[in-house]
Every structure is written in structure tokens, then in C-alpha cells.
GROMACS .gro file of C-alpha atoms in nm:
model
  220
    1UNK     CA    1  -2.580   2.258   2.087
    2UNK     CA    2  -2.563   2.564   1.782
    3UNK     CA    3  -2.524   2.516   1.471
    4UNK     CA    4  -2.188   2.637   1.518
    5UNK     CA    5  -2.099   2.397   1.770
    6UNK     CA    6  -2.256   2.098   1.533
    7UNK     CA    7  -2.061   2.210   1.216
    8UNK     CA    8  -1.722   2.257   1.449
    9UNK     CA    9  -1.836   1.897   1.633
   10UNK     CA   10  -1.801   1.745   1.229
   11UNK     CA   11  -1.512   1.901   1.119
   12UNK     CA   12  -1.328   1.787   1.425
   13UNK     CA   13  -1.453   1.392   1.412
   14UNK     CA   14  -1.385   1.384   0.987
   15UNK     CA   15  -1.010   1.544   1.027
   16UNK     CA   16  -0.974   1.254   1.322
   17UNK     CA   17  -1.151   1.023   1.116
   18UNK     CA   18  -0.901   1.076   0.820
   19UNK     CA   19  -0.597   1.081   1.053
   20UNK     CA   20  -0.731   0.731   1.226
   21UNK     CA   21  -0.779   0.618   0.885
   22UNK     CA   22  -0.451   0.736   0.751
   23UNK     CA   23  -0.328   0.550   1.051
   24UNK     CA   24  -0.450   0.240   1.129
   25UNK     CA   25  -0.402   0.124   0.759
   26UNK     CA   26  -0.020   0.161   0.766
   27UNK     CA   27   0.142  -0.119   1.017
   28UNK     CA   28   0.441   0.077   1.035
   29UNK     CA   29   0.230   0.378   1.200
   30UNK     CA   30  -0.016   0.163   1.367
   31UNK     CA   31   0.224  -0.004   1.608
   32UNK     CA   32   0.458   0.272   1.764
   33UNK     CA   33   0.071   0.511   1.745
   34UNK     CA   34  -0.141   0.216   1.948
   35UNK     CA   35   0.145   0.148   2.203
   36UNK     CA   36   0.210   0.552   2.287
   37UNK     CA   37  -0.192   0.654   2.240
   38UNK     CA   38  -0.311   0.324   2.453
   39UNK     CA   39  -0.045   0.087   2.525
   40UNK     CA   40  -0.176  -0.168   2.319
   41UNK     CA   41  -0.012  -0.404   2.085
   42UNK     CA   42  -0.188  -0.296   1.748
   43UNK     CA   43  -0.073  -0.673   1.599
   44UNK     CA   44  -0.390  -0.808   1.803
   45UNK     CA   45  -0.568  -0.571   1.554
   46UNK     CA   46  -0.437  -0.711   1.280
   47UNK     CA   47  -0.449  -1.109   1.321
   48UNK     CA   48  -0.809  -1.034   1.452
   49UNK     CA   49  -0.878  -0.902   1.083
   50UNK     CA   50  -0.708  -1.196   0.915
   51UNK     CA   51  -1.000  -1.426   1.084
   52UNK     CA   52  -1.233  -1.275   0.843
   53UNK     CA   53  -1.051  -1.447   0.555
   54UNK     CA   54  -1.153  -1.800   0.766
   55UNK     CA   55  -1.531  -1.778   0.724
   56UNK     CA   56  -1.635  -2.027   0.451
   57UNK     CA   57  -1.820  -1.913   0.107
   58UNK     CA   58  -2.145  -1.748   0.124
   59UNK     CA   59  -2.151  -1.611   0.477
   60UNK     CA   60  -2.313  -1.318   0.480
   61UNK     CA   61  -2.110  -1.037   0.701
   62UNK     CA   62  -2.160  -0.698   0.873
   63UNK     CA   63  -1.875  -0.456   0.885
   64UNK     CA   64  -1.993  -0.172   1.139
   65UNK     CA   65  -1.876   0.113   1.152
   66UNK     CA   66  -1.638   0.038   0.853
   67UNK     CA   67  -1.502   0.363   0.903
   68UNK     CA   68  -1.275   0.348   0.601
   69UNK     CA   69  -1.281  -0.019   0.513
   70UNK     CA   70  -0.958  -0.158   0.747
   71UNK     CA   71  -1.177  -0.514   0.787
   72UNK     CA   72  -1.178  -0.565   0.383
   73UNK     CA   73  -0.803  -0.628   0.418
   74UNK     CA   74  -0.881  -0.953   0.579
   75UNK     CA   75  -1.113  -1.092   0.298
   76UNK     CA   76  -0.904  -1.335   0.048
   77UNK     CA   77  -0.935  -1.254  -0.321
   78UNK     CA   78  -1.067  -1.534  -0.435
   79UNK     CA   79  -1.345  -1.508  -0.086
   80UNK     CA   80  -1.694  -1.514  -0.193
   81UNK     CA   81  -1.935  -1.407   0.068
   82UNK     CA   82  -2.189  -1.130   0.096
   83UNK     CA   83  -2.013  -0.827   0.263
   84UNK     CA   84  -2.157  -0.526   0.337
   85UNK     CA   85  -1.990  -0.242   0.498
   86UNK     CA   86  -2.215  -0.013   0.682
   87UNK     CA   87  -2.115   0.365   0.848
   88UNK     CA   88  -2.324   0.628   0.982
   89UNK     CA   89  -2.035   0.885   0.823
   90UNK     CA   90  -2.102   0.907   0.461
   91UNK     CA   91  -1.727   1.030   0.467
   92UNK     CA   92  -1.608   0.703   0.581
   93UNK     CA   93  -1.778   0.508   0.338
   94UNK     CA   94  -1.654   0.685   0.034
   95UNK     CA   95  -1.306   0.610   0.186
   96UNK     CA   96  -1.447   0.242   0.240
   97UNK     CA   97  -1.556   0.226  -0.132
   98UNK     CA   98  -1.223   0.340  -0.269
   99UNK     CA   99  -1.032   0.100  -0.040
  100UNK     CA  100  -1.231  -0.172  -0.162
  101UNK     CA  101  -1.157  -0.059  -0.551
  102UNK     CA  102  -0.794  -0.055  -0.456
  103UNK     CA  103  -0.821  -0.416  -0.356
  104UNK     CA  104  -1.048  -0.538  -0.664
  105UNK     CA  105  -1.361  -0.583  -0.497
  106UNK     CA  106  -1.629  -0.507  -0.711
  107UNK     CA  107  -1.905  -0.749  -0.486
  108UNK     CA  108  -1.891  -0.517  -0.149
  109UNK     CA  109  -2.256  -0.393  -0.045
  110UNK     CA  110  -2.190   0.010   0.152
  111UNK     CA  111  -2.496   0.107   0.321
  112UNK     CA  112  -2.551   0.418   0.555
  113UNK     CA  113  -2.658   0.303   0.882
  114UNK     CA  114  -2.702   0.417   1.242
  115UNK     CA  115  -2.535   0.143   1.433
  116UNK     CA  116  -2.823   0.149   1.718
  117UNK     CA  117  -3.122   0.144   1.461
  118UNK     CA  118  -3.033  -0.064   1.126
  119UNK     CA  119  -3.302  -0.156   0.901
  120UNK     CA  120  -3.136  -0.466   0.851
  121UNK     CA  121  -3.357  -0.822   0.947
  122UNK     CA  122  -3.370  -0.981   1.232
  123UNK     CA  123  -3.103  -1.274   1.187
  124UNK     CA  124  -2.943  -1.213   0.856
  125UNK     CA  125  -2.574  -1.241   0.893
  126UNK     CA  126  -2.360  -1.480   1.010
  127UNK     CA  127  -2.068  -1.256   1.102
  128UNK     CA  128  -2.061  -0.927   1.269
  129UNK     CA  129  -1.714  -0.720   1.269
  130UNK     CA  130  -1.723  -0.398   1.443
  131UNK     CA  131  -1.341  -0.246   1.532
  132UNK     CA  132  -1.273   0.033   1.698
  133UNK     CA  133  -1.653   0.155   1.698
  134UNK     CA  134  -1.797   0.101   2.017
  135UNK     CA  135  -1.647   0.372   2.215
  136UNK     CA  136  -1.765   0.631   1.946
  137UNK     CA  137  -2.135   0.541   1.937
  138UNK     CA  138  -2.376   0.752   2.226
  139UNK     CA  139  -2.507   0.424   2.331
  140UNK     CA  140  -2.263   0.067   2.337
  141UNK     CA  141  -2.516  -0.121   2.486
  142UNK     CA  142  -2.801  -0.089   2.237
  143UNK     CA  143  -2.515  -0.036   1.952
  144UNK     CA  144  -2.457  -0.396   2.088
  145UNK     CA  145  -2.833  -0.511   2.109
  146UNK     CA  146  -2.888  -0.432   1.770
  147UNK     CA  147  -2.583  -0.622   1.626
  148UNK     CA  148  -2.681  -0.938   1.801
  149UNK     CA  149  -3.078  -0.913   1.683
  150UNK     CA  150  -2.885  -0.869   1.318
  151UNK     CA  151  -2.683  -1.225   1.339
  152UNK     CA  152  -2.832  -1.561   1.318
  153UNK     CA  153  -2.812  -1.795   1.642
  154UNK     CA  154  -2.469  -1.926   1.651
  155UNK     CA  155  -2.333  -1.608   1.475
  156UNK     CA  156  -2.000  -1.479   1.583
  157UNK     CA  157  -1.952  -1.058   1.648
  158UNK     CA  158  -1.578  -1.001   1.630
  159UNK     CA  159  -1.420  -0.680   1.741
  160UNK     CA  160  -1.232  -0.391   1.961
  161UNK     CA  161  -1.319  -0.090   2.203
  162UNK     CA  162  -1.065   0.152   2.401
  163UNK     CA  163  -1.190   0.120   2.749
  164UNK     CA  164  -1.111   0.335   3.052
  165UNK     CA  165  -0.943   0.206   3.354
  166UNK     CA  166  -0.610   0.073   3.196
  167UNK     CA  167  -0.432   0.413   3.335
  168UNK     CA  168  -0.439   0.785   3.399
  169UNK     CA  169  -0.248   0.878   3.042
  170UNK     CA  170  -0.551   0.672   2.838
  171UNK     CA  171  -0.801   0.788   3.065
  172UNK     CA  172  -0.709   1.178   2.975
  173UNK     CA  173  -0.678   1.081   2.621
  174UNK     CA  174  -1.024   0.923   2.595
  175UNK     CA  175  -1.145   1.222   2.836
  176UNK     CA  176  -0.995   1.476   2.555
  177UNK     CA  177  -1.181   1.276   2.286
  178UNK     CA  178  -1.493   1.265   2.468
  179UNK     CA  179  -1.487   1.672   2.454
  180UNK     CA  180  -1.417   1.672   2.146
  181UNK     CA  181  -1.713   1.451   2.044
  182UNK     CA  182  -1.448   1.208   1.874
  183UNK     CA  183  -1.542   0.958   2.185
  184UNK     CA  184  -1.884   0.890   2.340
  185UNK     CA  185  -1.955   0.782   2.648
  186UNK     CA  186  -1.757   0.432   2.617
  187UNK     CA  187  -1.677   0.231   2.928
  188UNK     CA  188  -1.500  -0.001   3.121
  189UNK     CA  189  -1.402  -0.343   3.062
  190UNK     CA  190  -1.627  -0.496   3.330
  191UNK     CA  191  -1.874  -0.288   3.128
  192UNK     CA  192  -1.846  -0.429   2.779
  193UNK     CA  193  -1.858  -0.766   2.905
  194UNK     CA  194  -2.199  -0.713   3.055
  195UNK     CA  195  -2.281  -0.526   2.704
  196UNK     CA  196  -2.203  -0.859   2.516
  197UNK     CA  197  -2.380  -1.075   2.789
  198UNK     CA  198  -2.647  -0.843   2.851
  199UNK     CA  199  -2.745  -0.909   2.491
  200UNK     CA  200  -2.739  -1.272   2.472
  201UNK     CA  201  -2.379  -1.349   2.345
  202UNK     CA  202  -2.149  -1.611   2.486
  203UNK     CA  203  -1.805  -1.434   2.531
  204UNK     CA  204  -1.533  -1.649   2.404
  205UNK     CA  205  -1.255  -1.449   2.346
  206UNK     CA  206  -1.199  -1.155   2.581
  207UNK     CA  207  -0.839  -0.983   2.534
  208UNK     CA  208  -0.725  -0.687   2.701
  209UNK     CA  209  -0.430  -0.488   2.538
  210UNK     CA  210  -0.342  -0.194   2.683
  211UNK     CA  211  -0.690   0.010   2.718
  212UNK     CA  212  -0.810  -0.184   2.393
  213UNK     CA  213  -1.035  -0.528   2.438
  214UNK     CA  214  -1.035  -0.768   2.162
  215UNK     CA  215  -1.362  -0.987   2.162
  216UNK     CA  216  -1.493  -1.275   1.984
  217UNK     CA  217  -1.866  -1.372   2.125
  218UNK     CA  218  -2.109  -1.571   2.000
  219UNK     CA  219  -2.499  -1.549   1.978
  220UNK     CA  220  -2.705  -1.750   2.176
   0.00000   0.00000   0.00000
């Protein structure tokens, strides 16, 4: 790819990643926008997030890709736990920081990370939260890997993809995102259930809205 291609390739993926952000944080937008775009009922979304305010003080939890913090909604104020927000878009995580001064959180951890290669150890969270990342990244599977070698035995990864397969109107859309390079390669729902298995999680919560998959799985 040029150097032209590279600098058009970011200037298309931050505008979409400001007008996802701009978005998926209004309710009022999100709902009509997920049901036309995917067919999905963006409330799954949302009650997904409002787990996170159910994990009990201390955890330590993984948001990745935070894009531009939509997860930190679901935290209670008066929630004590170690958060940290990770993104490989140093973009997104300037939006994430000012989303979580708009809610008062001065204790959120923002790190730059690849999702497929973190420096992170081997076991340290308890909670993984990844929406609406997986069908960005050039490789699910090991994006997948990587989260579960991050969480402790008997952690939970919570999350969303857009899959293909749920009809020929999605399937162009994802198609025009994958040109784009707003997509990446992504994949079915039969696939990201053999992503999840594949890397030693025990799916227990396996949704399909639309062509979006709510998951909750759980670390052998």
C-alpha cells in the first residue's frame, strides 16, 4: 500500500470512528442506526454494558478496543475496581479520556495497545469487555487468544461483533467497510464461536441480533 493509500486508509477509519462514536453514545441514534445498518436491536448493547456495573470491588477489567469509552457508562460512581481502557487508535483514547472526565472518573488506566500483542501478564484481569471490536482487528482469532491468556481462570470476556451471513443488505455493508479498511476480515457466527472455543472459553451466552452476536464466555 503507498503512503497515500495509508494516510487516505486513516482519515477514512478516524471520520468513521468519530461518527460510530458520535453514534453509539446517543440511544436515540443508536436504535433506529443499529436496526437500518444491521437489523439489530442496539438495547442488547446497552443492558450488556450495564453488567459491568455488577462486578464486585477490586476486579481488575480490560476494556478493548475502548474506542471512545461507551463501556465506562456501565461502571457505578461509587464502583471501585481497576479499569483500564486500552485502543490501538490514539484518537480513540483521547475521546475515551474525555468521556471518562465527563463522568468523574479520575481512577481509569488508558493504555495504547495492539489487541493481538498486549504487554499485559498472563492472567491479570478478571473481566474482559471488548464491543464492537472484533470485526475491525486483521486477525479475531488471535485478537481472541490474547484476551483469554490476559484473564485469570474463571474470568468472564463480555462483548459484540457484526458477523456476515444475517443477509445480503449487511453483507454489502460489511463488504463496503472491508474496502474501506473500516472492517477486517471478520466472520461468521459459526466462526466466532470456534474463536471463543478455540481459545479455551466456555460460551455461555451466545445472542444473535440482527448481524450482531452478543457473548458472554468464560475462561477455562
Amino acid at each position: 500500500m503507498t503512503d497515500v493509500a495509508v494516510n487516505w486508509a486513516g482519515r477514512v477509519g478516524k471520520f468513521a470512528g468519530g461518527l460510530y462514536d458520535f453514534g453509539v453514545e446517543r440511544e436515540a441514534l443508536a436504535r433506529p442506526a443499529g436496526l437500518v445498518m444491521w437489523g439489530t436491536d442496539t438495547r442488547l448493547l446497552f443492558d450488556t454494558i450495564a453488567t459491568i456495573g455488577e462486578l464486585p470491588e477490586g476486579a481488575a477489567v480490560l476494556d478493548i478496543p475502548c474506542g471512545g469509552g461507551l463501556a465506562l457508562r456501565g461502571l457505578r460512581p461509587e464502583q471501585r475496581v481497576r479499569y483500564v481502557a486500552a485502543d490501538i487508535s490514539g484518537d480513540m483514547l483521547m475521546r475515551a479520556q474525555r468521556r471518562a472526565a465527563a463522568l468523574g472518573r479520575t481512577d481509569i488506566e488508558f493504555v495504547e495497545a495492539d489487541i493481538e500483542r498486549m504487554s499485559f501478564g498472563d492472567g491479570e484481569f478478571d473481566c474482559c469487555v471488548s464491543f464492537n471490536g472484533l470485526h475491525c482487528v486483521p486477525d479475531p482469532a488471535a485478537a481472541v487468544s490474547e484476551m483469554a491468556r490476559c484473564l485469570k481462570s474463571g474470568g468472564r470476556l463480555i462483548g459484540d461483533a457484526v458477523v456476515r451471513g444475517a443477509g445480503w443488505r449487511q453483507d454489502a455493508l460489511i463488504a463496503t467497510f472491508r474496502r474501506t479498511g473500516v472492517f477486517g476480515p471478520g466472520g461468521t457466527a459459526d466462526e466466532l464461536r470456534h474463536w471463543l472455543t478455540d481459545a479455551g472459553f466456555v460460551v455461555e451466552r451466545f445472542q444473535r441480533s440482527g448481524a450482531v452476536v452478543h457473548f458472554t464466555a468464560v475462561r477455562g
